[in-house]
mmCIF file of N, CA and C in Angstrom:
data_model
loop_
_atom_site.group_PDB
_atom_site.id
_atom_site.type_symbol
_atom_site.label_atom_id
_atom_site.label_comp_id
_atom_site.label_asym_id
_atom_site.label_seq_id
_atom_site.Cartn_x
_atom_site.Cartn_y
_atom_site.Cartn_z
ATOM 1 N N MET A 1 -28.569 -52.332 -82.085
ATOM 2 C CA MET A 1 -27.678 -52.158 -81.010
ATOM 3 C C MET A 1 -28.249 -52.805 -79.742
ATOM 4 N N GLY A 2 -27.042 -53.481 -78.897
ATOM 5 C CA GLY A 2 -27.547 -54.451 -77.900
ATOM 6 C C GLY A 2 -27.514 -53.751 -76.584
ATOM 7 N N ALA A 3 -27.317 -54.212 -75.404
ATOM 8 C CA ALA A 3 -27.665 -53.601 -74.058
ATOM 9 C C ALA A 3 -26.531 -52.627 -73.846
ATOM 10 N N ASN A 4 -26.705 -51.302 -73.360
ATOM 11 C CA ASN A 4 -26.002 -50.319 -73.251
ATOM 12 C C ASN A 4 -25.203 -50.444 -71.961
ATOM 13 N N ARG A 5 -24.042 -51.113 -71.862
ATOM 14 C CA ARG A 5 -23.432 -50.808 -70.575
ATOM 15 C C ARG A 5 -22.445 -50.090 -70.271
ATOM 16 N N LEU A 6 -22.583 -49.636 -68.766
ATOM 17 C CA LEU A 6 -21.927 -48.327 -68.437
ATOM 18 C C LEU A 6 -20.891 -48.893 -67.428
ATOM 19 N N THR A 7 -19.888 -47.827 -67.695
ATOM 20 C CA THR A 7 -18.689 -47.792 -66.641
ATOM 21 C C THR A 7 -18.591 -46.865 -65.871
ATOM 22 N N TYR A 8 -17.869 -47.181 -64.809
ATOM 23 C CA TYR A 8 -17.446 -45.814 -63.788
ATOM 24 C C TYR A 8 -16.437 -45.111 -64.816
ATOM 25 N N ARG A 9 -16.498 -43.626 -64.343
ATOM 26 C CA ARG A 9 -15.725 -42.560 -65.096
ATOM 27 C C ARG A 9 -14.656 -42.485 -64.200
ATOM 28 N N ARG A 10 -14.522 -42.560 -62.867
ATOM 29 C CA ARG A 10 -13.528 -42.361 -62.053
ATOM 30 C C ARG A 10 -12.586 -43.751 -61.597
ATOM 31 N N ARG A 11 -11.632 -43.730 -60.562
ATOM 32 C CA ARG A 11 -10.938 -44.801 -60.489
ATOM 33 C C ARG A 11 -11.849 -45.758 -59.372
ATOM 34 N N LEU A 12 -12.523 -45.145 -58.304
ATOM 35 C CA LEU A 12 -13.326 -45.700 -57.476
ATOM 36 C C LEU A 12 -14.257 -46.618 -57.941
ATOM 37 N N SER A 13 -14.112 -47.865 -57.838
ATOM 38 C CA SER A 13 -14.892 -48.878 -58.506
ATOM 39 C C SER A 13 -16.028 -49.470 -57.486
ATOM 40 N N TYR A 14 -16.321 -48.947 -56.159
ATOM 41 C CA TYR A 14 -17.409 -49.682 -55.179
ATOM 42 C C TYR A 14 -18.408 -48.657 -55.235
ATOM 43 N N ASN A 15 -19.661 -49.336 -54.979
ATOM 44 C CA ASN A 15 -20.877 -48.694 -55.056
ATOM 45 C C ASN A 15 -21.074 -47.977 -53.465
ATOM 46 N N THR A 16 -20.303 -46.981 -53.277
ATOM 47 C CA THR A 16 -20.224 -46.334 -51.890
ATOM 48 C C THR A 16 -21.081 -44.963 -51.894
ATOM 49 N N LYS A 17 -21.205 -44.428 -50.903
ATOM 50 C CA LYS A 17 -22.031 -43.218 -50.532
ATOM 51 C C LYS A 17 -21.341 -42.075 -51.421
ATOM 52 N N SER A 18 -19.810 -41.954 -51.534
ATOM 53 C CA SER A 18 -19.387 -41.018 -52.160
ATOM 54 C C SER A 18 -19.017 -41.210 -53.743
ATOM 55 N N ASN A 19 -19.685 -42.381 -54.028
ATOM 56 C CA ASN A 19 -19.601 -42.795 -55.721
ATOM 57 C C ASN A 19 -20.986 -43.009 -56.122
ATOM 58 N N ARG A 20 -21.867 -41.964 -55.784
ATOM 59 C CA ARG A 20 -23.377 -42.211 -56.240
ATOM 60 C C ARG A 20 -23.443 -41.881 -57.478
ATOM 61 N N LYS A 21 -23.936 -42.295 -58.494
ATOM 62 C CA LYS A 21 -24.359 -41.573 -59.989
ATOM 63 C C LYS A 21 -25.544 -41.786 -60.413
ATOM 64 N N ARG A 22 -25.763 -41.053 -61.645
ATOM 65 C CA ARG A 22 -27.085 -41.365 -62.185
ATOM 66 C C ARG A 22 -26.801 -41.094 -63.699
ATOM 67 N N VAL A 23 -27.736 -41.935 -64.521
ATOM 68 C CA VAL A 23 -27.329 -42.196 -66.017
ATOM 69 C C VAL A 23 -27.762 -40.751 -66.652
ATOM 70 N N SER A 24 -26.821 -40.485 -67.776
ATOM 71 C CA SER A 24 -27.492 -39.444 -68.496
ATOM 72 C C SER A 24 -27.084 -39.912 -69.971
ATOM 73 N N LYS A 25 -27.836 -39.292 -70.757
ATOM 74 C CA LYS A 25 -27.698 -39.463 -72.335
ATOM 75 C C LYS A 25 -26.939 -38.265 -72.826
ATOM 76 N N THR A 26 -25.891 -38.330 -73.717
ATOM 77 C CA THR A 26 -25.284 -37.319 -74.325
ATOM 78 C C THR A 26 -25.876 -36.890 -75.616
ATOM 79 N N PRO A 27 -25.434 -35.488 -76.095
ATOM 80 C CA PRO A 27 -25.907 -35.266 -77.602
ATOM 81 C C PRO A 27 -25.399 -36.246 -78.375
ATOM 82 N N GLY A 28 -24.377 -37.310 -78.335
ATOM 83 C CA GLY A 28 -24.157 -38.337 -79.181
ATOM 84 C C GLY A 28 -24.717 -39.398 -79.248
ATOM 85 N N GLY A 29 -25.757 -39.593 -78.118
ATOM 86 C CA GLY A 29 -26.852 -40.671 -78.049
ATOM 87 C C GLY A 29 -26.199 -41.750 -76.763
ATOM 88 N N ARG A 30 -24.910 -41.481 -76.596
ATOM 89 C CA ARG A 30 -24.293 -42.378 -75.533
ATOM 90 C C ARG A 30 -24.936 -42.360 -74.000
ATOM 91 N N LEU A 31 -24.975 -43.371 -73.338
ATOM 92 C CA LEU A 31 -25.440 -43.249 -72.039
ATOM 93 C C LEU A 31 -23.821 -43.424 -71.199
ATOM 94 N N VAL A 32 -23.847 -42.181 -70.224
ATOM 95 C CA VAL A 32 -22.917 -42.127 -69.322
ATOM 96 C C VAL A 32 -23.532 -41.975 -68.106
ATOM 97 N N TYR A 33 -22.389 -42.237 -66.968
ATOM 98 C CA TYR A 33 -22.530 -42.023 -65.680
ATOM 99 C C TYR A 33 -22.431 -40.538 -65.209
ATOM 100 N N LEU A 34 -23.164 -39.794 -64.457
ATOM 101 C CA LEU A 34 -22.921 -38.220 -64.109
ATOM 102 C C LEU A 34 -22.857 -38.733 -62.465
ATOM 103 N N TYR A 35 -21.761 -38.232 -61.858
ATOM 104 C CA TYR A 35 -21.642 -38.336 -60.239
ATOM 105 C C TYR A 35 -22.342 -37.483 -59.368
ATOM 106 N N ILE A 36 -23.078 -37.790 -58.515
ATOM 107 C CA ILE A 36 -23.955 -36.951 -57.421
ATOM 108 C C ILE A 36 -23.422 -36.699 -56.487
ATOM 109 N N LYS A 37 -23.198 -35.273 -56.269
ATOM 110 C CA LYS A 37 -22.456 -35.004 -54.942
ATOM 111 C C LYS A 37 -23.431 -35.115 -53.732
ATOM 112 N N LYS A 38 -22.710 -35.193 -52.604
ATOM 113 C CA LYS A 38 -23.441 -35.256 -51.441
ATOM 114 C C LYS A 38 -24.139 -34.053 -50.786
ATOM 115 N N ARG A 39 -25.434 -34.479 -50.280
ATOM 116 C CA ARG A 39 -26.102 -33.416 -49.605
ATOM 117 C C ARG A 39 -25.206 -32.725 -48.666
ATOM 118 N N GLY A 40 -25.581 -31.299 -48.554
ATOM 119 C CA GLY A 40 -25.001 -30.810 -47.047
ATOM 120 C C GLY A 40 -26.103 -30.946 -45.811
ATOM 121 N N THR A 41 -25.608 -30.838 -44.718
ATOM 122 C CA THR A 41 -26.628 -31.083 -43.551
ATOM 123 C C THR A 41 -26.883 -29.772 -43.018
ATOM 124 N N VAL A 42 -27.908 -29.539 -42.476
ATOM 125 C CA VAL A 42 -28.371 -28.207 -41.990
ATOM 126 C C VAL A 42 -27.498 -27.971 -40.789
ATOM 127 N N PRO A 43 -27.091 -26.875 -40.350
ATOM 128 C CA PRO A 43 -26.171 -26.433 -39.269
ATOM 129 C C PRO A 43 -27.248 -26.565 -38.078
ATOM 130 N N LYS A 44 -26.728 -27.034 -36.889
ATOM 131 C CA LYS A 44 -27.757 -27.265 -35.602
ATOM 132 C C LYS A 44 -27.006 -26.076 -34.473
ATOM 133 N N CYS A 45 -28.167 -26.135 -33.582
ATOM 134 C CA CYS A 45 -28.007 -25.086 -32.586
ATOM 135 C C CYS A 45 -26.955 -26.039 -31.551
ATOM 136 N N GLY A 46 -25.978 -25.233 -31.041
ATOM 137 C CA GLY A 46 -25.204 -25.826 -30.413
ATOM 138 C C GLY A 46 -25.434 -26.279 -28.687
ATOM 139 N N ASP A 47 -26.588 -25.323 -28.398
ATOM 140 C CA ASP A 47 -27.164 -25.891 -27.057
ATOM 141 C C ASP A 47 -28.313 -26.934 -27.181
ATOM 142 N N CYS A 48 -29.285 -26.648 -28.082
ATOM 143 C CA CYS A 48 -30.521 -27.636 -28.135
ATOM 144 C C CYS A 48 -30.406 -28.464 -29.049
ATOM 145 N N GLY A 49 -29.577 -28.159 -30.353
ATOM 146 C CA GLY A 49 -29.655 -29.268 -31.291
ATOM 147 C C GLY A 49 -30.719 -28.941 -32.635
ATOM 148 N N THR A 50 -31.533 -28.019 -32.508
ATOM 149 C CA THR A 50 -32.292 -27.696 -33.868
ATOM 150 C C THR A 50 -31.642 -27.410 -34.544
ATOM 151 N N ALA A 51 -32.378 -27.354 -36.029
ATOM 152 C CA ALA A 51 -31.948 -26.800 -37.210
ATOM 153 C C ALA A 51 -31.985 -25.380 -37.188
ATOM 154 N N LEU A 52 -30.571 -24.519 -37.558
ATOM 155 C CA LEU A 52 -30.735 -23.324 -37.652
ATOM 156 C C LEU A 52 -31.183 -22.611 -39.066
ATOM 157 N N SER A 53 -32.215 -21.942 -38.651
ATOM 158 C CA SER A 53 -33.069 -21.406 -40.029
ATOM 159 C C SER A 53 -32.088 -20.198 -40.727
ATOM 160 N N GLY A 54 -32.243 -19.785 -41.967
ATOM 161 C CA GLY A 54 -31.545 -18.798 -42.604
ATOM 162 C C GLY A 54 -30.124 -18.906 -42.755
ATOM 163 N N ILE A 55 -29.552 -20.390 -42.793
ATOM 164 C CA ILE A 55 -28.171 -20.718 -42.962
ATOM 165 C C ILE A 55 -28.181 -21.822 -44.186
ATOM 166 N N ALA A 56 -27.454 -21.616 -45.162
ATOM 167 C CA ALA A 56 -27.364 -22.675 -45.895
ATOM 168 C C ALA A 56 -27.169 -24.072 -45.794
ATOM 169 N N ALA A 57 -27.655 -24.904 -46.066
ATOM 170 C CA ALA A 57 -27.077 -26.462 -46.010
ATOM 171 C C ALA A 57 -26.234 -26.811 -46.999
ATOM 172 N N VAL A 58 -25.024 -26.662 -46.942
ATOM 173 C CA VAL A 58 -24.102 -26.888 -47.874
ATOM 174 C C VAL A 58 -22.933 -28.104 -47.287
ATOM 175 N N ARG A 59 -22.113 -28.450 -48.299
ATOM 176 C CA ARG A 59 -20.695 -29.197 -47.847
ATOM 177 C C ARG A 59 -19.946 -28.051 -47.542
ATOM 178 N N PRO A 60 -18.854 -28.410 -46.478
ATOM 179 C CA PRO A 60 -17.923 -27.623 -45.993
ATOM 180 C C PRO A 60 -17.158 -26.843 -46.916
ATOM 181 N N ILE A 61 -16.576 -27.572 -48.158
ATOM 182 C CA ILE A 61 -15.918 -26.817 -49.084
ATOM 183 C C ILE A 61 -16.694 -25.696 -49.634
ATOM 184 N N LYS A 62 -17.904 -26.122 -50.112
ATOM 185 C CA LYS A 62 -19.038 -24.905 -50.700
ATOM 186 C C LYS A 62 -19.048 -23.883 -49.555
ATOM 187 N N LEU A 63 -19.237 -24.148 -48.339
ATOM 188 C CA LEU A 63 -19.219 -23.197 -47.296
ATOM 189 C C LEU A 63 -18.507 -22.098 -47.126
ATOM 190 N N LYS A 64 -17.087 -22.395 -47.661
ATOM 191 C CA LYS A 64 -16.010 -21.700 -47.674
ATOM 192 C C LYS A 64 -16.248 -20.596 -48.732
ATOM 193 N N GLN A 65 -16.943 -21.118 -50.120
ATOM 194 C CA GLN A 65 -17.214 -20.127 -50.985
ATOM 195 C C GLN A 65 -18.291 -19.292 -50.924
ATOM 196 N N LEU A 66 -19.129 -19.365 -49.910
ATOM 197 C CA LEU A 66 -20.263 -18.637 -49.815
ATOM 198 C C LEU A 66 -20.164 -17.313 -49.112
ATOM 199 N N SER A 67 -20.925 -16.385 -49.347
ATOM 200 C CA SER A 67 -20.681 -15.082 -48.680
ATOM 201 C C SER A 67 -21.503 -14.977 -47.494
ATOM 202 N N LYS A 68 -20.754 -14.046 -46.714
ATOM 203 C CA LYS A 68 -21.254 -14.015 -45.197
ATOM 204 C C LYS A 68 -22.452 -14.214 -44.811
ATOM 205 N N PRO A 69 -23.482 -13.397 -45.676
ATOM 206 C CA PRO A 69 -24.936 -13.208 -45.181
ATOM 207 C C PRO A 69 -25.403 -14.685 -45.114
ATOM 208 N N LYS A 70 -25.178 -15.712 -46.152
ATOM 209 C CA LYS A 70 -25.661 -16.743 -46.374
ATOM 210 C C LYS A 70 -25.044 -17.803 -45.386
ATOM 211 N N LYS A 71 -24.229 -17.505 -44.352
ATOM 212 C CA LYS A 71 -23.482 -18.261 -43.288
ATOM 213 C C LYS A 71 -23.852 -17.807 -41.937
ATOM 214 N N THR A 72 -24.119 -16.544 -41.900
ATOM 215 C CA THR A 72 -24.525 -16.321 -40.352
ATOM 216 C C THR A 72 -26.095 -15.517 -40.446
ATOM 217 N N VAL A 73 -26.540 -15.307 -39.294
ATOM 218 C CA VAL A 73 -27.547 -14.537 -39.087
ATOM 219 C C VAL A 73 -27.042 -13.272 -38.332
ATOM 220 N N SER A 74 -27.784 -11.966 -38.610
ATOM 221 C CA SER A 74 -27.265 -10.744 -38.025
ATOM 222 C C SER A 74 -27.918 -10.699 -36.641
ATOM 223 N N ARG A 75 -27.420 -11.322 -35.843
ATOM 224 C CA ARG A 75 -27.984 -11.226 -34.146
ATOM 225 C C ARG A 75 -26.671 -11.965 -33.567
ATOM 226 N N ALA A 76 -26.832 -11.480 -32.016
ATOM 227 C CA ALA A 76 -25.680 -12.222 -31.265
ATOM 228 C C ALA A 76 -25.861 -13.805 -31.410
ATOM 229 N N TYR A 77 -24.659 -14.440 -31.470
ATOM 230 C CA TYR A 77 -24.591 -15.808 -31.578
ATOM 231 C C TYR A 77 -25.143 -16.494 -32.948
ATOM 232 N N GLY A 78 -25.495 -15.438 -33.884
ATOM 233 C CA GLY A 78 -26.082 -15.775 -35.259
ATOM 234 C C GLY A 78 -25.194 -16.693 -35.888
ATOM 235 N N GLY A 79 -26.096 -17.874 -36.282
ATOM 236 C CA GLY A 79 -25.035 -18.881 -37.034
ATOM 237 C C GLY A 79 -24.465 -20.301 -36.104
ATOM 238 N N SER A 80 -24.663 -19.954 -34.855
ATOM 239 C CA SER A 80 -24.182 -20.711 -33.750
ATOM 240 C C SER A 80 -25.104 -21.223 -32.954
ATOM 241 N N ARG A 81 -26.193 -20.139 -32.390
ATOM 242 C CA ARG A 81 -27.325 -20.791 -31.567
ATOM 243 C C ARG A 81 -28.617 -20.285 -32.424
ATOM 244 N N CYS A 82 -29.648 -21.020 -31.739
ATOM 245 C CA CYS A 82 -31.052 -20.760 -32.392
ATOM 246 C C CYS A 82 -31.335 -19.633 -31.290
ATOM 247 N N HIS A 83 -32.527 -18.950 -31.807
ATOM 248 C CA HIS A 83 -33.261 -17.479 -31.163
ATOM 249 C C HIS A 83 -33.778 -17.927 -29.889
ATOM 250 N N HIS A 84 -34.080 -19.203 -29.343
ATOM 251 C CA HIS A 84 -34.694 -19.380 -28.282
ATOM 252 C C HIS A 84 -33.608 -19.414 -27.543
ATOM 253 N N CYS A 85 -32.477 -20.134 -27.735
ATOM 254 C CA CYS A 85 -31.412 -20.325 -26.720
ATOM 255 C C CYS A 85 -30.623 -18.996 -26.597
ATOM 256 N N VAL A 86 -30.455 -18.072 -27.683
ATOM 257 C CA VAL A 86 -29.846 -16.607 -27.370
ATOM 258 C C VAL A 86 -30.991 -15.967 -26.359
ATOM 259 N N ARG A 87 -32.505 -15.993 -26.388
ATOM 260 C CA ARG A 87 -33.117 -15.390 -25.638
ATOM 261 C C ARG A 87 -32.987 -15.820 -24.027
ATOM 262 N N GLU A 88 -32.964 -17.196 -23.918
ATOM 263 C CA GLU A 88 -32.637 -17.634 -22.531
ATOM 264 C C GLU A 88 -31.393 -17.340 -22.211
ATOM 265 N N ARG A 89 -30.143 -17.116 -22.852
ATOM 266 C CA ARG A 89 -29.061 -16.614 -22.317
ATOM 267 C C ARG A 89 -28.903 -15.224 -21.708
ATOM 268 N N ILE A 90 -29.682 -14.324 -22.730
ATOM 269 C CA ILE A 90 -29.900 -12.951 -22.407
ATOM 270 C C ILE A 90 -30.546 -12.863 -21.010
ATOM 271 N N ILE A 91 -31.574 -13.458 -20.807
ATOM 272 C CA ILE A 91 -32.537 -13.253 -19.661
ATOM 273 C C ILE A 91 -31.843 -13.981 -18.593
ATOM 274 N N ARG A 92 -31.170 -15.030 -18.763
ATOM 275 C CA ARG A 92 -30.257 -15.714 -17.647
ATOM 276 C C ARG A 92 -29.311 -14.754 -16.790
ATOM 277 N N ALA A 93 -28.758 -14.058 -18.108
ATOM 278 C CA ALA A 93 -27.590 -13.081 -17.607
ATOM 279 C C ALA A 93 -28.225 -12.050 -16.863
ATOM 280 N N PHE A 94 -29.135 -11.615 -17.470
ATOM 281 C CA PHE A 94 -29.900 -10.387 -16.651
ATOM 282 C C PHE A 94 -30.310 -10.522 -15.359
ATOM 283 N N LEU A 95 -30.937 -11.870 -15.006
ATOM 284 C CA LEU A 95 -31.305 -12.328 -13.969
ATOM 285 C C LEU A 95 -30.432 -12.560 -12.941
ATOM 286 N N ILE A 96 -28.993 -12.891 -13.576
ATOM 287 C CA ILE A 96 -27.878 -13.027 -12.386
ATOM 288 C C ILE A 96 -27.384 -11.830 -11.989
ATOM 289 N N GLU A 97 -27.442 -10.831 -12.886
ATOM 290 C CA GLU A 97 -27.143 -9.234 -12.599
ATOM 291 C C GLU A 97 -27.922 -9.033 -11.674
ATOM 292 N N GLU A 98 -29.128 -8.987 -11.560
ATOM 293 C CA GLU A 98 -30.145 -8.618 -10.795
ATOM 294 C C GLU A 98 -30.091 -9.149 -9.490
ATOM 295 N N GLN A 99 -29.791 -10.553 -9.460
ATOM 296 C CA GLN A 99 -29.480 -11.250 -8.065
ATOM 297 C C GLN A 99 -28.168 -10.446 -7.538
ATOM 298 N N LYS A 100 -27.122 -10.446 -8.235
ATOM 299 C CA LYS A 100 -26.218 -9.790 -7.661
ATOM 300 C C LYS A 100 -26.413 -8.334 -6.878
ATOM 301 N N ILE A 101 -27.494 -7.427 -7.587
ATOM 302 C CA ILE A 101 -27.671 -6.135 -7.159
ATOM 303 C C ILE A 101 -28.348 -6.521 -5.747
ATOM 304 N N VAL A 102 -29.261 -7.313 -5.467
ATOM 305 C CA VAL A 102 -30.132 -7.409 -4.536
ATOM 306 C C VAL A 102 -29.113 -7.924 -3.361
ATOM 307 N N VAL A 103 -28.018 -9.058 -3.707
ATOM 308 C CA VAL A 103 -27.115 -9.572 -2.558
ATOM 309 C C VAL A 103 -26.539 -8.190 -2.107
ATOM 310 N N ARG A 104 -25.925 -7.335 -2.937
ATOM 311 C CA ARG A 104 -25.137 -6.083 -2.616
ATOM 312 C C ARG A 104 -26.211 -5.053 -1.544
ATOM 313 N N ALA A 105 -27.356 -5.033 -2.198
ATOM 314 C CA ALA A 105 -28.337 -4.250 -1.385
ATOM 315 C C ALA A 105 -28.546 -4.719 0.016
ATOM 316 N N LEU A 106 -28.632 -5.855 0.159
ATOM 317 C CA LEU A 106 -28.834 -6.726 1.723
ATOM 318 C C LEU A 106 -27.713 -6.633 2.362
ATOM 319 N N LYS A 107 -26.446 -6.800 1.754
ATOM 320 C CA LYS A 107 -25.232 -6.626 2.650
ATOM 321 C C LYS A 107 -25.133 -5.103 3.083
ATOM 322 N N ALA A 108 -25.153 -3.994 2.220
ATOM 323 C CA ALA A 108 -25.340 -2.626 2.671
ATOM 324 C C ALA A 108 -26.264 -1.987 3.794
ATOM 325 N N ALA A 109 -27.611 -3.072 3.579
ATOM 326 C CA ALA A 109 -28.492 -2.601 4.796
ATOM 327 C C ALA A 109 -27.989 -3.265 6.093
ATOM 328 N N GLN A 110 -27.459 -4.509 6.278
ATOM 329 C CA GLN A 110 -26.831 -5.160 7.357
ATOM 330 C C GLN A 110 -25.657 -4.432 7.840
ATOM 331 N N GLN A 111 -24.727 -3.672 6.982
ATOM 332 C CA GLN A 111 -23.906 -3.157 7.284
ATOM 333 C C GLN A 111 -24.280 -1.730 8.326
ATOM 334 N N LYS A 112 -25.308 -1.380 7.591
ATOM 335 C CA LYS A 112 -25.981 -0.035 8.411
ATOM 336 C C LYS A 112 -26.370 -0.403 9.879
ATOM 337 N N LYS A 113 -27.055 -1.500 10.011
ATOM 338 C CA LYS A 113 -27.344 -1.830 11.340
ATOM 339 C C LYS A 113 -26.184 -2.281 12.448
#
């Protein structure tokens, strides 16, 4: 038997990122191409850009099929922001509220005078 020539199994005939393949041997002894799916990217934090832990790195269509626990984290901004950024937001909001209370207290003290 001579050299085993392989042909594409789909219409796309160019060596592109979406047309990656690997060689596989069938039970009948033939060599055929199996197409490799693209890797999914890890979701990133919207504020700092770090990878979010606890969320599956899959392609968008596969993401639709996943259950909710695999797509989110049970926390405020879970699945959108990392824990460092959520903590900063909470602290910032608390300090802003504290500042408002201080300003009100100063105004009230000035009103009494």
